[in-house]
Amino acid sequence: MIPTISAFEHSPDGGRGQARDMRVRWALEEVGQPYEVRLVSFSMMTEPAHLALQTFGQIPTYEEGDLALFESGAFVFHITEQHPGLLPVDKIIRARAIAWMFAALNTMEPPTVELEMSRLMGYDKTWFKERQPMLENLVCVRLRELSNRLADAE
Ligand SMILES: N[C@@H](CCC(=O)N[C@@H](CS)C(=O)NCC(=O)O)C(=O)O
């Protein structure tokens, strides 16, 4: 069954189809699974047909036969369960790999998205100059912690 994902027709940064759908495309391509992409406009994202697939009116969405999912992390996890090779088989190592998936989504992504959204949407606001260094610092702290962990693991 060929899955279909949705992506931005035009993203706020002027891109096309290159937002949180990227991680899903990456996982599908790693396992050699062909897929289709439905590009949606911001107005299409508010329509009932899209809201039935994504409660919050966002992209990406994932459809595969009778299965419709939202949350890109859930798509990637689903893909790992359908195809060997992305997650380790050993239970302990697999659990650790899943913890890193959550770390990417819950710990690394929020500050980086916050920083980028502030740059995109807040550059003309009065708070921008004060807030930006705080957001940059938080991203740097997280990246340093990650880099230290990787260095320890080598
Ligand atoms: N946690 C969701 C986040 C989805 C999300 O924030 N999508 C963005 C594009 S990457 C979006 O649709 N933004 C438009 C909006 O929120 O109205 C996921 O990972 O799927």
mmCIF file of C-alpha atoms and ligand atoms in Angstrom:
data_model
loop_
_atom_site.group_PDB
_atom_site.id
_atom_site.type_symbol
_atom_site.label_atom_id
_atom_site.label_comp_id
_atom_site.label_asym_id
_atom_site.label_seq_id
_atom_site.Cartn_x
_atom_site.Cartn_y
_atom_site.Cartn_z
ATOM 1 C CA MET A 1 0.000 0.000 0.000
ATOM 2 C CA ILE A 2 1.552 3.311 -1.060
ATOM 3 C CA PRO A 3 1.193 5.916 1.701
ATOM 4 C CA THR A 4 0.229 9.507 1.003
ATOM 5 C CA ILE A 5 1.582 12.350 3.080
ATOM 6 C CA SER A 6 0.545 15.972 2.957
ATOM 7 C CA ALA A 7 2.901 18.932 2.864
ATOM 8 C CA PHE A 8 2.776 22.700 2.476
ATOM 9 C CA GLU A 9 2.012 24.029 -0.965
ATOM 10 C CA HIS A 10 3.876 27.145 0.184
ATOM 11 C CA SER A 11 5.525 27.276 3.592
ATOM 12 C CA PRO A 12 5.881 30.520 5.592
ATOM 13 C CA ASP A 13 9.605 30.603 4.766
ATOM 14 C CA GLY A 14 8.841 30.356 1.045
ATOM 15 C CA GLY A 15 9.694 26.650 0.840
ATOM 16 C CA ARG A 16 7.590 23.962 -0.776
ATOM 17 C CA GLY A 17 6.963 20.600 0.812
ATOM 18 C CA GLN A 18 9.929 20.862 3.163
ATOM 19 C CA ALA A 19 8.633 21.210 6.718
ATOM 20 C CA ARG A 20 7.889 18.471 9.281
ATOM 21 C CA ASP A 21 7.106 16.215 6.346
ATOM 22 C CA MET A 22 10.890 16.078 5.813
ATOM 23 C CA ARG A 23 11.462 13.489 8.579
ATOM 24 C CA VAL A 24 8.667 11.329 7.164
ATOM 25 C CA ARG A 25 10.032 11.504 3.608
ATOM 26 C CA TRP A 26 13.478 10.693 4.999
ATOM 27 C CA ALA A 27 12.245 7.584 6.870
ATOM 28 C CA LEU A 28 10.241 6.379 3.845
ATOM 29 C CA GLU A 29 13.190 6.888 1.527
ATOM 30 C CA GLU A 30 15.589 5.123 3.906
ATOM 31 C CA VAL A 31 13.447 1.973 3.717
ATOM 32 C CA GLY A 32 12.783 2.339 -0.014
ATOM 33 C CA GLN A 33 9.030 2.799 0.419
ATOM 34 C CA PRO A 34 7.464 4.795 -2.438
ATOM 35 C CA TYR A 35 4.958 7.449 -1.335
ATOM 36 C CA GLU A 36 2.740 10.158 -2.694
ATOM 37 C CA VAL A 37 2.599 13.756 -1.578
ATOM 38 C CA ARG A 38 -0.512 15.919 -1.505
ATOM 39 C CA LEU A 39 0.415 19.598 -1.340
ATOM 40 C CA VAL A 40 -2.104 21.679 0.615
ATOM 41 C CA SER A 41 -2.677 25.412 0.898
ATOM 42 C CA PHE A 42 -3.343 27.174 4.214
ATOM 43 C CA SER A 43 -7.024 27.473 3.323
ATOM 44 C CA MET A 44 -7.263 23.744 2.501
ATOM 45 C CA MET A 45 -5.787 23.021 5.949
ATOM 46 C CA THR A 46 -8.864 24.590 7.590
ATOM 47 C CA GLU A 47 -11.361 22.513 5.608
ATOM 48 C CA PRO A 48 -13.256 19.599 7.208
ATOM 49 C CA ALA A 49 -11.557 17.025 4.956
ATOM 50 C CA HIS A 50 -8.143 18.049 6.268
ATOM 51 C CA LEU A 51 -9.318 18.508 9.878
ATOM 52 C CA ALA A 52 -10.610 14.945 9.805
ATOM 53 C CA LEU A 53 -7.005 13.859 9.182
ATOM 54 C CA GLN A 54 -5.235 16.415 11.371
ATOM 55 C CA THR A 55 -7.205 17.704 14.353
ATOM 56 C CA PHE A 56 -5.084 20.866 14.628
ATOM 57 C CA GLY A 57 -5.258 21.750 10.937
ATOM 58 C CA GLN A 58 -1.550 21.190 10.393
ATOM 59 C CA ILE A 59 0.683 19.234 8.067
ATOM 60 C CA PRO A 60 1.934 16.603 7.616
ATOM 61 C CA THR A 61 -0.762 13.929 7.522
ATOM 62 C CA TYR A 62 -0.257 10.258 6.715
ATOM 63 C CA GLU A 63 -2.725 7.956 4.983
ATOM 64 C CA GLU A 64 -2.144 4.308 4.212
ATOM 65 C CA GLY A 65 -5.245 2.356 3.219
ATOM 66 C CA ASP A 66 -7.675 2.557 6.143
ATOM 67 C CA LEU A 67 -5.047 4.041 8.429
ATOM 68 C CA ALA A 68 -4.917 7.821 8.889
ATOM 69 C CA LEU A 69 -2.388 9.235 11.347
ATOM 70 C CA PHE A 70 -1.372 12.631 12.588
ATOM 71 C CA GLU A 71 1.891 13.629 14.372
ATOM 72 C CA SER A 72 4.988 13.199 12.250
ATOM 73 C CA GLY A 73 6.828 11.334 15.028
ATOM 74 C CA ALA A 74 4.041 8.743 15.030
ATOM 75 C CA PHE A 75 4.440 8.319 11.252
ATOM 76 C CA VAL A 76 8.159 7.710 11.619
ATOM 77 C CA PHE A 77 7.547 5.223 14.425
ATOM 78 C CA HIS A 78 4.889 3.480 12.319
ATOM 79 C CA ILE A 79 7.339 3.264 9.398
ATOM 80 C CA THR A 80 9.979 1.731 11.677
ATOM 81 C CA GLU A 81 7.447 -0.937 12.674
ATOM 82 C CA GLN A 82 6.534 -1.751 9.078
ATOM 83 C CA HIS A 83 10.079 -2.003 7.769
ATOM 84 C CA PRO A 84 13.183 -3.558 9.262
ATOM 85 C CA GLY A 85 16.370 -1.547 9.453
ATOM 86 C CA LEU A 86 15.462 1.749 11.069
ATOM 87 C CA LEU A 87 15.251 0.625 14.702
ATOM 88 C CA PRO A 88 17.527 -1.939 16.376
ATOM 89 C CA VAL A 89 15.995 -5.362 17.066
ATOM 90 C CA ASP A 90 17.574 -5.812 20.520
ATOM 91 C CA LYS A 91 14.923 -4.686 23.026
ATOM 92 C CA ILE A 92 17.215 -2.613 25.222
ATOM 93 C CA ILE A 93 18.984 -0.860 22.362
ATOM 94 C CA ARG A 94 15.628 -0.345 20.639
ATOM 95 C CA ALA A 95 14.191 1.295 23.774
ATOM 96 C CA ARG A 96 17.194 3.633 23.864
ATOM 97 C CA ALA A 97 16.746 4.524 20.190
ATOM 98 C CA ILE A 98 13.059 5.301 20.851
ATOM 99 C CA ALA A 99 14.097 7.526 23.772
ATOM 100 C CA TRP A 100 16.251 9.493 21.293
ATOM 101 C CA MET A 101 13.258 9.824 18.955
ATOM 102 C CA PHE A 102 11.329 11.414 21.810
ATOM 103 C CA ALA A 103 14.313 13.573 22.741
ATOM 104 C CA ALA A 104 14.422 14.900 19.177
ATOM 105 C CA LEU A 105 10.710 15.747 19.235
ATOM 106 C CA ASN A 106 10.225 16.843 22.845
ATOM 107 C CA THR A 107 13.556 18.323 23.880
ATOM 108 C CA MET A 108 15.456 19.441 20.767
ATOM 109 C CA GLU A 109 12.609 20.518 18.497
ATOM 110 C CA PRO A 110 10.683 22.951 20.767
ATOM 111 C CA PRO A 111 13.514 25.467 21.348
ATOM 112 C CA THR A 112 14.738 25.299 17.744
ATOM 113 C CA VAL A 113 11.223 25.840 16.374
ATOM 114 C CA GLU A 114 10.621 28.633 18.891
ATOM 115 C CA LEU A 115 13.820 30.361 17.747
ATOM 116 C CA GLU A 116 12.941 30.030 14.081
ATOM 117 C CA MET A 117 9.309 31.112 14.562
ATOM 118 C CA SER A 118 10.482 34.128 16.524
ATOM 119 C CA ARG A 119 12.822 35.073 13.645
ATOM 120 C CA LEU A 120 10.069 34.589 11.072
ATOM 121 C CA MET A 121 7.130 36.139 12.896
ATOM 122 C CA GLY A 122 8.622 38.333 15.615
ATOM 123 C CA TYR A 123 11.415 40.302 13.939
ATOM 124 C CA ASP A 124 9.296 43.484 13.910
ATOM 125 C CA LYS A 125 8.009 43.155 17.495
ATOM 126 C CA THR A 126 9.183 45.252 20.435
ATOM 127 C CA TRP A 127 10.281 42.168 22.429
ATOM 128 C CA PHE A 128 12.347 40.674 19.608
ATOM 129 C CA LYS A 129 15.780 42.075 20.588
ATOM 130 C CA GLU A 130 15.450 40.970 24.207
ATOM 131 C CA ARG A 131 13.917 37.583 23.554
ATOM 132 C CA GLN A 132 16.103 36.412 20.679
ATOM 133 C CA PRO A 133 19.374 36.018 22.665
ATOM 134 C CA MET A 134 17.498 33.973 25.287
ATOM 135 C CA LEU A 135 16.122 31.638 22.613
ATOM 136 C CA GLU A 136 19.514 31.383 20.878
ATOM 137 C CA ASN A 137 21.146 30.557 24.191
ATOM 138 C CA LEU A 138 18.677 27.765 24.920
ATOM 139 C CA VAL A 139 19.310 26.189 21.509
ATOM 140 C CA CYS A 140 23.095 26.467 22.086
ATOM 141 C CA VAL A 141 22.759 24.853 25.517
ATOM 142 C CA ARG A 142 20.796 21.925 24.088
ATOM 143 C CA LEU A 143 23.241 21.468 21.187
ATOM 144 C CA ARG A 144 26.215 21.590 23.579
ATOM 145 C CA GLU A 145 24.608 18.976 25.840
ATOM 146 C CA LEU A 146 23.953 16.786 22.818
ATOM 147 C CA SER A 147 27.471 17.220 21.538
ATOM 148 C CA ASN A 148 28.924 16.350 24.989
ATOM 149 C CA ARG A 149 26.785 13.204 25.092
ATOM 150 C CA LEU A 150 27.945 12.156 21.624
ATOM 151 C CA ALA A 151 31.578 12.799 22.566
ATOM 152 C CA ASP A 152 31.148 10.637 25.714
ATOM 153 C CA ALA A 153 29.634 7.858 23.625
ATOM 154 C CA GLU A 154 32.618 7.716 21.219
HETATM 155 N N1 LIG B 1 3.687 17.925 16.271
HETATM 156 C C1 LIG B 1 3.190 18.082 14.918
HETATM 157 C C2 LIG B 1 3.482 19.506 14.488
HETATM 158 C C3 LIG B 1 2.880 19.810 13.142
HETATM 159 C C4 LIG B 1 3.200 21.240 12.737
HETATM 160 O O1 LIG B 1 3.526 22.112 13.580
HETATM 161 N N2 LIG B 1 3.090 21.497 11.425
HETATM 162 C C5 LIG B 1 3.371 22.805 10.930
HETATM 163 C C6 LIG B 1 4.246 22.715 9.687
HETATM 164 S S1 LIG B 1 5.780 21.906 10.029
HETATM 165 C C7 LIG B 1 2.067 23.462 10.507
HETATM 166 O O2 LIG B 1 1.221 22.832 9.919
HETATM 167 N N3 LIG B 1 1.944 24.746 10.812
HETATM 168 C C8 LIG B 1 0.798 25.517 10.430
HETATM 169 C C9 LIG B 1 -0.140 25.698 11.568
HETATM 170 O O3 LIG B 1 0.146 25.255 12.699
HETATM 171 O O4 LIG B 1 -1.180 26.309 11.327
HETATM 172 C C10 LIG B 1 3.892 17.059 14.000
HETATM 173 O O5 LIG B 1 5.073 16.759 14.267
HETATM 174 O O6 LIG B 1 3.266 16.548 13.059
#
